[in-house]
Amino acid sequence: TNINFLLEQFGVEINNDAVIRSAFYRYQHPKEVLVTSGVINKSIDRAAGKTPNDDGKVTSLRFVYSYGATLNVQKPAIPVLSTGPVSIPANQPVCAFVAPSERSGRLAVVGSCMMFSDEFFGKEENAQLFDVILNWLCKTIQMNSIDAEDPNISDRTFVPDTTTSAETLRSCLQEGADIPRDFTKLIHTDLFAFSTDSIPAAIKAYSDLGVKHEQLALIPPTFETPMPPLQPVVYPPAFREPDGPSLEFYDLDDCFSSERVRLAQLANACDEENLDYFVRECGQVLGVTQRLPSDRQSAKHIIEYVLMQIIEFKKSNQDA
């Protein structure tokens, strides 16, 4: 691209490739690569606030490298981020810093324009990495000189184009052994020889075993194949069964429970606000509602009927 004409002056070139992950992890698209061990220069982790753990090792900065390409980095540029060991291509630079001198300006090159977009800025630790790059551009961070001189970058490995090679097949001939001048040596007679040397020993075996020496007779074979009587395979017709009777749904608790159980269930389900409903249902359970006229089946009339029955009961006991 045209950007390479500018970057070649500083030792950086963007390759015409793409970084993908070798296995699925957290992100759906293969070009959305989660890099967990991609920090080349230790100053990046130190500037991001990474502290050593109990083993003394510093946890590397995690970032999502989305839809990006790799870089070719030469001096005076120094690589600071790579694709990591689990991406394809592995351990290739994706971010480089250029600082020709202390008095000159600084240049940071990242091979992905989507890495710091709104969609991926809040993913993993991309925001912290963006702050580290801005701090370096503002000359508040210095890179580790040892990592800058000897970065952990693998050489690019080129593989053949399998698709193109498969479409251009070539025939080949296998090289054989030299043919001898005497062609009779090519004929192996020992493998398929026929001789009568073993016939006398086979005839003597009859007398040794006490077997009569006579010509074998042909025994007619008898094949016993019992044939069972044939029976036609007849299955009864499968008629469509009628639908079941259309019955109404009944509450078995209402039909088979005792009066005490039904009254206890009503008492647990009702409170003071449902007193009218409670009295009417109790009258239905005790059979009081059936003894009243249809226009006098309210809660007030049910209580009146029960009270009159209690008075009559008291009066009958007093007479006794």
mmCIF file of C-alpha atoms in Angstrom:
data_model
loop_
_atom_site.group_PDB
_atom_site.id
_atom_site.type_symbol
_atom_site.label_atom_id
_atom_site.label_comp_id
_atom_site.label_asym_id
_atom_site.label_seq_id
_atom_site.Cartn_x
_atom_site.Cartn_y
_atom_site.Cartn_z
ATOM 1 C CA THR A 1 0.000 0.000 0.000
ATOM 2 C CA ASN A 2 0.979 3.673 -0.153
ATOM 3 C CA ILE A 3 1.655 3.723 3.581
ATOM 4 C CA ASN A 4 4.659 1.457 3.030
ATOM 5 C CA PHE A 5 6.403 4.170 0.971
ATOM 6 C CA LEU A 6 6.342 6.324 4.101
ATOM 7 C CA LEU A 7 7.169 3.587 6.615
ATOM 8 C CA GLU A 8 10.104 2.136 4.638
ATOM 9 C CA GLN A 9 12.121 5.228 5.502
ATOM 10 C CA PHE A 10 11.871 4.243 9.196
ATOM 11 C CA GLY A 11 12.509 0.492 8.751
ATOM 12 C CA VAL A 12 8.868 -0.667 8.993
ATOM 13 C CA GLU A 13 6.773 -2.418 6.359
ATOM 14 C CA ILE A 14 3.209 -3.773 6.618
ATOM 15 C CA ASN A 15 2.884 -7.231 5.066
ATOM 16 C CA ASN A 16 0.024 -8.271 2.823
ATOM 17 C CA ASP A 17 -1.198 -11.040 5.133
ATOM 18 C CA ALA A 18 -3.557 -11.623 8.044
ATOM 19 C CA VAL A 19 -3.097 -12.852 11.592
ATOM 20 C CA ILE A 20 -5.463 -15.657 12.633
ATOM 21 C CA ARG A 21 -5.692 -17.881 15.675
ATOM 22 C CA SER A 22 -4.863 -21.568 15.561
ATOM 23 C CA ALA A 23 -7.750 -22.600 17.860
ATOM 24 C CA PHE A 24 -11.134 -21.192 18.902
ATOM 25 C CA TYR A 25 -11.019 -19.182 22.133
ATOM 26 C CA ARG A 26 -13.583 -16.606 23.336
ATOM 27 C CA TYR A 27 -14.020 -14.781 19.996
ATOM 28 C CA GLN A 28 -16.051 -16.058 17.071
ATOM 29 C CA HIS A 29 -14.121 -14.777 14.051
ATOM 30 C CA PRO A 30 -10.701 -16.368 13.343
ATOM 31 C CA LYS A 31 -9.159 -12.925 12.692
ATOM 32 C CA GLU A 32 -10.140 -11.716 16.172
ATOM 33 C CA VAL A 33 -7.011 -13.064 17.860
ATOM 34 C CA LEU A 34 -6.556 -13.032 21.614
ATOM 35 C CA VAL A 35 -2.825 -12.622 22.275
ATOM 36 C CA THR A 36 -1.743 -13.547 25.801
ATOM 37 C CA SER A 37 2.052 -13.737 25.385
ATOM 38 C CA GLY A 38 2.742 -11.097 22.770
ATOM 39 C CA VAL A 39 4.752 -8.470 24.696
ATOM 40 C CA ILE A 40 8.350 -8.396 23.423
ATOM 41 C CA ASN A 41 9.708 -5.457 25.393
ATOM 42 C CA LYS A 42 9.343 -5.731 29.183
ATOM 43 C CA SER A 43 8.862 -1.991 29.511
ATOM 44 C CA ILE A 44 5.340 -2.391 28.059
ATOM 45 C CA ASP A 45 4.244 -4.603 30.963
ATOM 46 C CA ARG A 46 5.960 -2.332 33.478
ATOM 47 C CA ALA A 47 4.229 0.736 32.085
ATOM 48 C CA ALA A 48 0.859 -1.064 32.114
ATOM 49 C CA GLY A 49 1.201 -1.682 35.858
ATOM 50 C CA LYS A 50 1.927 -5.403 35.730
ATOM 51 C CA THR A 51 3.534 -6.632 38.960
ATOM 52 C CA PRO A 52 5.360 -9.930 39.585
ATOM 53 C CA ASN A 53 3.369 -12.761 41.170
ATOM 54 C CA ASP A 54 4.489 -15.157 43.910
ATOM 55 C CA ASP A 55 6.842 -16.965 41.494
ATOM 56 C CA GLY A 56 8.523 -13.714 40.476
ATOM 57 C CA LYS A 57 7.068 -13.808 36.944
ATOM 58 C CA VAL A 58 5.181 -10.893 35.420
ATOM 59 C CA THR A 59 1.846 -11.655 33.773
ATOM 60 C CA SER A 60 1.990 -10.478 30.178
ATOM 61 C CA LEU A 61 -0.421 -7.897 28.813
ATOM 62 C CA ARG A 62 -3.476 -9.455 27.090
ATOM 63 C CA PHE A 63 -4.888 -7.753 24.012
ATOM 64 C CA VAL A 64 -7.203 -8.520 21.104
ATOM 65 C CA TYR A 65 -5.493 -8.140 17.745
ATOM 66 C CA SER A 66 -8.436 -7.899 15.360
ATOM 67 C CA TYR A 67 -8.281 -7.982 11.557
ATOM 68 C CA GLY A 68 -4.601 -7.038 11.451
ATOM 69 C CA ALA A 69 -1.432 -7.886 9.536
ATOM 70 C CA THR A 70 2.181 -8.517 10.533
ATOM 71 C CA LEU A 71 5.109 -6.125 10.172
ATOM 72 C CA ASN A 72 8.666 -6.302 8.864
ATOM 73 C CA VAL A 73 10.792 -4.365 11.329
ATOM 74 C CA GLN A 74 14.397 -3.253 10.844
ATOM 75 C CA LYS A 75 16.534 -0.699 12.613
ATOM 76 C CA PRO A 76 16.049 2.062 13.672
ATOM 77 C CA ALA A 77 12.580 0.639 14.462
ATOM 78 C CA ILE A 78 12.199 -1.826 17.343
ATOM 79 C CA PRO A 79 9.357 -4.385 17.690
ATOM 80 C CA VAL A 80 7.423 -4.245 20.961
ATOM 81 C CA LEU A 81 4.434 -6.549 20.340
ATOM 82 C CA SER A 82 4.148 -9.872 18.509
ATOM 83 C CA THR A 83 1.453 -12.359 17.566
ATOM 84 C CA GLY A 84 2.493 -14.798 20.294
ATOM 85 C CA PRO A 85 3.225 -18.523 20.024
ATOM 86 C CA VAL A 86 -0.374 -19.705 19.415
ATOM 87 C CA SER A 87 -1.274 -17.448 16.484
ATOM 88 C CA ILE A 88 -0.598 -17.906 12.781
ATOM 89 C CA PRO A 89 1.983 -16.701 11.837
ATOM 90 C CA ALA A 90 3.669 -17.241 15.202
ATOM 91 C CA ASN A 91 5.913 -14.722 16.967
ATOM 92 C CA GLN A 92 5.755 -12.075 14.250
ATOM 93 C CA PRO A 93 5.832 -8.334 15.090
ATOM 94 C CA VAL A 94 2.549 -6.446 15.004
ATOM 95 C CA CYS A 95 3.608 -3.203 16.675
ATOM 96 C CA ALA A 96 6.868 -1.225 16.314
ATOM 97 C CA PHE A 97 8.258 1.982 17.795
ATOM 98 C CA VAL A 98 10.569 4.360 15.957
ATOM 99 C CA ALA A 99 12.636 6.953 17.829
ATOM 100 C CA PRO A 100 15.617 8.056 15.675
ATOM 101 C CA SER A 101 17.011 10.357 18.364
ATOM 102 C CA GLU A 102 16.076 12.060 21.585
ATOM 103 C CA ARG A 103 15.400 15.406 19.917
ATOM 104 C CA SER A 104 13.373 14.047 17.010
ATOM 105 C CA GLY A 105 9.762 12.939 17.077
ATOM 106 C CA ARG A 106 8.467 9.446 17.664
ATOM 107 C CA LEU A 107 6.422 7.059 15.510
ATOM 108 C CA ALA A 108 4.317 4.070 16.608
ATOM 109 C CA VAL A 109 3.116 1.615 13.947
ATOM 110 C CA VAL A 110 0.331 -0.932 14.653
ATOM 111 C CA GLY A 111 -0.739 -3.425 11.985
ATOM 112 C CA SER A 112 -4.442 -3.289 12.946
ATOM 113 C CA CYS A 113 -6.748 -0.279 12.608
ATOM 114 C CA MET A 114 -9.624 -2.177 14.304
ATOM 115 C CA MET A 115 -7.637 -2.910 17.447
ATOM 116 C CA PHE A 116 -8.473 0.446 19.051
ATOM 117 C CA SER A 117 -11.929 0.917 17.525
ATOM 118 C CA ASP A 118 -15.065 1.252 19.648
ATOM 119 C CA GLU A 119 -15.872 -2.446 19.251
ATOM 120 C CA PHE A 120 -12.553 -3.722 20.640
ATOM 121 C CA PHE A 121 -11.282 -0.809 22.741
ATOM 122 C CA GLY A 122 -12.880 -2.178 25.910
ATOM 123 C CA LYS A 123 -11.984 -5.819 25.230
ATOM 124 C CA GLU A 124 -9.279 -7.446 27.369
ATOM 125 C CA GLU A 125 -6.520 -4.830 28.037
ATOM 126 C CA ASN A 126 -6.582 -2.892 24.768
ATOM 127 C CA ALA A 127 -7.336 0.356 26.605
ATOM 128 C CA GLN A 128 -4.256 -0.019 28.832
ATOM 129 C CA LEU A 129 -2.121 -0.797 25.795
ATOM 130 C CA PHE A 130 -3.424 2.346 24.086
ATOM 131 C CA ASP A 131 -2.426 4.404 27.140
ATOM 132 C CA VAL A 132 1.064 2.865 27.099
ATOM 133 C CA ILE A 133 1.545 3.792 23.420
ATOM 134 C CA LEU A 134 0.413 7.375 24.065
ATOM 135 C CA ASN A 135 2.743 7.659 27.062
ATOM 136 C CA TRP A 136 5.665 6.476 24.941
ATOM 137 C CA LEU A 137 4.800 8.991 22.234
ATOM 138 C CA CYS A 138 4.806 11.683 24.921
ATOM 139 C CA LYS A 139 8.326 10.559 25.943
ATOM 140 C CA THR A 140 7.327 9.458 29.439
ATOM 141 C CA ILE A 141 8.389 5.820 28.914
ATOM 142 C CA GLN A 142 11.722 4.385 27.838
ATOM 143 C CA MET A 143 12.052 0.980 26.166
ATOM 144 C CA ASN A 144 14.261 -1.818 27.531
ATOM 145 C CA SER A 145 17.533 -1.652 25.583
ATOM 146 C CA ILE A 146 18.263 -5.393 25.929
ATOM 147 C CA ASP A 147 14.905 -6.442 24.468
ATOM 148 C CA ALA A 148 15.256 -3.796 21.774
ATOM 149 C CA GLU A 149 18.620 -5.185 20.614
ATOM 150 C CA ASP A 150 17.593 -8.872 20.736
ATOM 151 C CA PRO A 151 13.786 -9.192 20.346
ATOM 152 C CA ASN A 152 12.082 -12.580 20.604
ATOM 153 C CA ILE A 153 10.994 -12.785 16.965
ATOM 154 C CA SER A 154 10.840 -16.010 14.931
ATOM 155 C CA ASP A 155 11.979 -16.251 11.332
ATOM 156 C CA ARG A 156 9.232 -16.375 8.766
ATOM 157 C CA THR A 157 8.514 -19.908 7.534
ATOM 158 C CA PHE A 158 7.219 -20.162 3.990
ATOM 159 C CA VAL A 159 5.016 -23.115 3.064
ATOM 160 C CA PRO A 160 4.232 -24.278 -0.487
ATOM 161 C CA ASP A 161 0.945 -23.437 -2.133
ATOM 162 C CA THR A 162 -0.797 -26.786 -1.776
ATOM 163 C CA THR A 163 -3.784 -25.777 -3.898
ATOM 164 C CA THR A 164 -1.661 -24.786 -6.882
ATOM 165 C CA SER A 165 0.605 -27.826 -6.538
ATOM 166 C CA ALA A 166 -2.384 -30.178 -6.479
ATOM 167 C CA GLU A 167 -3.642 -28.804 -9.805
ATOM 168 C CA THR A 168 -0.314 -29.423 -11.581
ATOM 169 C CA LEU A 169 0.313 -33.149 -11.139
ATOM 170 C CA ARG A 170 3.480 -34.730 -12.562
ATOM 171 C CA SER A 171 3.999 -38.407 -13.341
ATOM 172 C CA CYS A 172 7.070 -40.257 -12.081
ATOM 173 C CA LEU A 173 8.838 -43.594 -12.801
ATOM 174 C CA GLN A 174 10.324 -45.788 -10.100
ATOM 175 C CA GLU A 175 13.940 -46.750 -10.713
ATOM 176 C CA GLY A 176 14.431 -50.552 -10.682
ATOM 177 C CA ALA A 177 17.407 -52.902 -10.360
ATOM 178 C CA ASP A 178 19.820 -53.607 -13.197
ATOM 179 C CA ILE A 179 18.764 -56.439 -15.539
ATOM 180 C CA PRO A 180 21.361 -59.277 -15.800
ATOM 181 C CA ARG A 181 22.697 -60.314 -19.202
ATOM 182 C CA ASP A 182 21.563 -63.948 -18.716
ATOM 183 C CA PHE A 183 17.793 -63.657 -18.764
ATOM 184 C CA THR A 184 17.381 -67.240 -17.482
ATOM 185 C CA LYS A 185 18.402 -66.035 -14.060
ATOM 186 C CA LEU A 186 15.158 -64.089 -13.926
ATOM 187 C CA ILE A 187 13.131 -67.352 -13.994
ATOM 188 C CA HIS A 188 12.713 -68.930 -10.539
ATOM 189 C CA THR A 189 11.915 -72.629 -11.097
ATOM 190 C CA ASP A 190 12.384 -73.669 -7.488
ATOM 191 C CA LEU A 191 9.280 -71.881 -6.281
ATOM 192 C CA PHE A 192 6.797 -73.714 -8.558
ATOM 193 C CA ALA A 193 8.433 -77.124 -9.141
ATOM 194 C CA PHE A 194 6.519 -80.452 -9.721
ATOM 195 C CA SER A 195 8.085 -83.864 -9.060
ATOM 196 C CA THR A 196 7.089 -87.490 -8.173
ATOM 197 C CA ASP A 197 9.690 -88.010 -5.484
ATOM 198 C CA SER A 198 7.107 -88.258 -2.681
ATOM 199 C CA ILE A 199 4.861 -90.902 -4.352
ATOM 200 C CA PRO A 200 6.737 -94.036 -2.994
ATOM 201 C CA ALA A 201 6.609 -92.696 0.533
ATOM 202 C CA ALA A 202 2.856 -91.986 0.170
ATOM 203 C CA ILE A 203 2.146 -95.580 -1.059
ATOM 204 C CA LYS A 204 4.178 -97.084 1.796
ATOM 205 C CA ALA A 205 2.085 -95.138 4.243
ATOM 206 C CA TYR A 206 -0.950 -97.338 3.426
ATOM 207 C CA SER A 207 0.794 -100.465 4.830
ATOM 208 C CA ASP A 208 2.209 -98.592 7.779
ATOM 209 C CA LEU A 209 -1.225 -97.309 8.753
ATOM 210 C CA GLY A 210 -3.117 -100.541 7.932
ATOM 211 C CA VAL A 211 -5.309 -98.909 5.317
ATOM 212 C CA LYS A 212 -6.503 -100.835 2.256
ATOM 213 C CA HIS A 213 -4.927 -99.485 -0.918
ATOM 214 C CA GLU A 214 -7.716 -99.032 -3.417
ATOM 215 C CA GLN A 215 -9.020 -96.367 -5.707
ATOM 216 C CA LEU A 216 -11.231 -93.850 -4.062
ATOM 217 C CA ALA A 217 -14.894 -94.110 -4.981
ATOM 218 C CA LEU A 218 -17.177 -91.207 -5.575
ATOM 219 C CA ILE A 219 -19.599 -90.695 -2.758
ATOM 220 C CA PRO A 220 -22.772 -89.034 -3.916
ATOM 221 C CA PRO A 221 -23.537 -86.114 -1.637
ATOM 222 C CA THR A 222 -26.836 -85.886 0.177
ATOM 223 C CA PHE A 223 -28.056 -82.439 1.035
ATOM 224 C CA GLU A 224 -30.481 -82.293 3.929
ATOM 225 C CA THR A 225 -32.407 -79.087 3.670
ATOM 226 C CA PRO A 226 -35.596 -79.261 5.744
ATOM 227 C CA MET A 227 -38.287 -77.096 4.256
ATOM 228 C CA PRO A 228 -40.964 -76.060 6.715
ATOM 229 C CA PRO A 229 -44.500 -75.733 5.436
ATOM 230 C CA LEU A 230 -45.226 -72.392 3.976
ATOM 231 C CA GLN A 231 -47.652 -70.188 5.851
ATOM 232 C CA PRO A 232 -48.964 -66.897 4.525
ATOM 233 C CA VAL A 233 -47.958 -63.921 6.580
ATOM 234 C CA VAL A 234 -51.267 -62.274 7.381
ATOM 235 C CA TYR A 235 -51.615 -59.513 9.926
ATOM 236 C CA PRO A 236 -54.949 -58.369 11.288
ATOM 237 C CA PRO A 237 -56.039 -54.963 10.036
ATOM 238 C CA ALA A 238 -55.164 -52.010 12.239
ATOM 239 C CA PHE A 239 -58.353 -50.066 12.828
ATOM 240 C CA ARG A 240 -58.321 -46.541 14.079
ATOM 241 C CA GLU A 241 -59.371 -46.413 17.709
ATOM 242 C CA PRO A 242 -62.053 -43.914 18.635
ATOM 243 C CA ASP A 243 -61.186 -40.947 20.727
ATOM 244 C CA GLY A 244 -61.760 -41.096 24.449
ATOM 245 C CA PRO A 245 -64.849 -39.560 26.018
ATOM 246 C CA SER A 246 -64.706 -35.803 26.479
ATOM 247 C CA LEU A 247 -64.851 -35.589 30.260
ATOM 248 C CA GLU A 248 -64.657 -32.451 32.299
ATOM 249 C CA PHE A 249 -61.752 -31.814 34.638
ATOM 250 C CA TYR A 250 -62.519 -32.603 38.249
ATOM 251 C CA ASP A 251 -60.548 -31.670 41.311
ATOM 252 C CA LEU A 252 -60.079 -34.937 43.175
ATOM 253 C CA ASP A 253 -59.436 -33.068 46.429
ATOM 254 C CA ASP A 254 -62.856 -31.437 46.187
ATOM 255 C CA CYS A 255 -64.533 -34.740 45.373
ATOM 256 C CA PHE A 256 -62.912 -37.080 47.917
ATOM 257 C CA SER A 257 -61.659 -34.845 50.743
ATOM 258 C CA SER A 258 -63.582 -34.690 54.001
ATOM 259 C CA GLU A 259 -65.374 -31.588 55.228
ATOM 260 C CA ARG A 260 -62.736 -30.906 57.867
ATOM 261 C CA VAL A 261 -59.907 -31.020 55.310
ATOM 262 C CA ARG A 262 -61.733 -28.758 52.865
ATOM 263 C CA LEU A 263 -62.565 -26.243 55.632
ATOM 264 C CA ALA A 264 -58.894 -26.251 56.729
ATOM 265 C CA GLN A 265 -57.749 -25.564 53.169
ATOM 266 C CA LEU A 266 -60.179 -22.636 52.900
ATOM 267 C CA ALA A 267 -58.972 -21.219 56.218
ATOM 268 C CA ASN A 268 -55.329 -21.338 55.062
ATOM 269 C CA ALA A 269 -56.109 -19.751 51.694
ATOM 270 C CA CYS A 270 -58.277 -16.860 52.924
ATOM 271 C CA ASP A 271 -57.654 -13.859 55.154
ATOM 272 C CA GLU A 272 -59.817 -11.068 56.610
ATOM 273 C CA GLU A 273 -60.241 -9.372 53.223
ATOM 274 C CA ASN A 274 -61.786 -12.552 51.760
ATOM 275 C CA LEU A 275 -64.257 -13.117 54.619
ATOM 276 C CA ASP A 276 -67.331 -12.999 52.361
ATOM 277 C CA TYR A 277 -65.837 -15.578 49.990
ATOM 278 C CA PHE A 278 -64.805 -17.762 52.966
ATOM 279 C CA VAL A 279 -68.348 -17.832 54.399
ATOM 280 C CA ARG A 280 -69.949 -18.654 51.034
ATOM 281 C CA GLU A 281 -67.474 -21.485 50.338
ATOM 282 C CA CYS A 282 -67.937 -22.913 53.827
ATOM 283 C CA GLY A 283 -71.685 -22.881 53.251
ATOM 284 C CA GLN A 284 -71.108 -24.778 49.996
ATOM 285 C CA VAL A 285 -68.914 -27.394 51.750
ATOM 286 C CA LEU A 286 -71.339 -27.912 54.675
ATOM 287 C CA GLY A 287 -74.407 -28.114 52.401
ATOM 288 C CA VAL A 288 -76.007 -24.965 53.758
ATOM 289 C CA THR A 289 -76.204 -23.244 50.387
ATOM 290 C CA GLN A 290 -78.294 -26.074 48.897
ATOM 291 C CA ARG A 291 -80.953 -25.575 51.608
ATOM 292 C CA LEU A 292 -81.408 -21.860 50.885
ATOM 293 C CA PRO A 293 -83.382 -20.281 48.056
ATOM 294 C CA SER A 294 -81.427 -19.065 45.057
ATOM 295 C CA ASP A 295 -82.000 -15.411 45.952
ATOM 296 C CA ARG A 296 -80.886 -15.867 49.592
ATOM 297 C CA GLN A 297 -77.442 -17.545 49.247
ATOM 298 C CA SER A 298 -75.199 -14.654 50.320
ATOM 299 C CA ALA A 299 -72.772 -14.811 53.243
ATOM 300 C CA LYS A 300 -75.231 -12.942 55.485
ATOM 301 C CA HIS A 301 -78.055 -15.420 54.845
ATOM 302 C CA ILE A 302 -75.705 -18.388 55.414
ATOM 303 C CA ILE A 303 -74.649 -17.031 58.826
ATOM 304 C CA GLU A 304 -78.317 -16.349 59.646
ATOM 305 C CA TYR A 305 -79.255 -19.921 58.754
ATOM 306 C CA VAL A 306 -76.429 -21.377 60.849
ATOM 307 C CA LEU A 307 -77.355 -19.148 63.811
ATOM 308 C CA MET A 308 -81.009 -20.253 63.617
ATOM 309 C CA GLN A 309 -79.918 -23.899 63.576
ATOM 310 C CA ILE A 310 -77.793 -23.347 66.693
ATOM 311 C CA ILE A 311 -80.743 -21.667 68.476
ATOM 312 C CA GLU A 312 -83.027 -24.540 67.604
ATOM 313 C CA PHE A 313 -80.400 -26.991 68.830
ATOM 314 C CA LYS A 314 -80.098 -25.134 72.140
ATOM 315 C CA LYS A 315 -83.834 -25.024 72.580
ATOM 316 C CA SER A 316 -84.211 -28.755 71.938
ATOM 317 C CA ASN A 317 -81.507 -29.585 74.530
ATOM 318 C CA GLN A 318 -83.145 -27.271 77.114
ATOM 319 C CA ASP A 319 -86.460 -29.078 76.711
ATOM 320 C CA ALA A 320 -84.763 -32.393 77.254
#
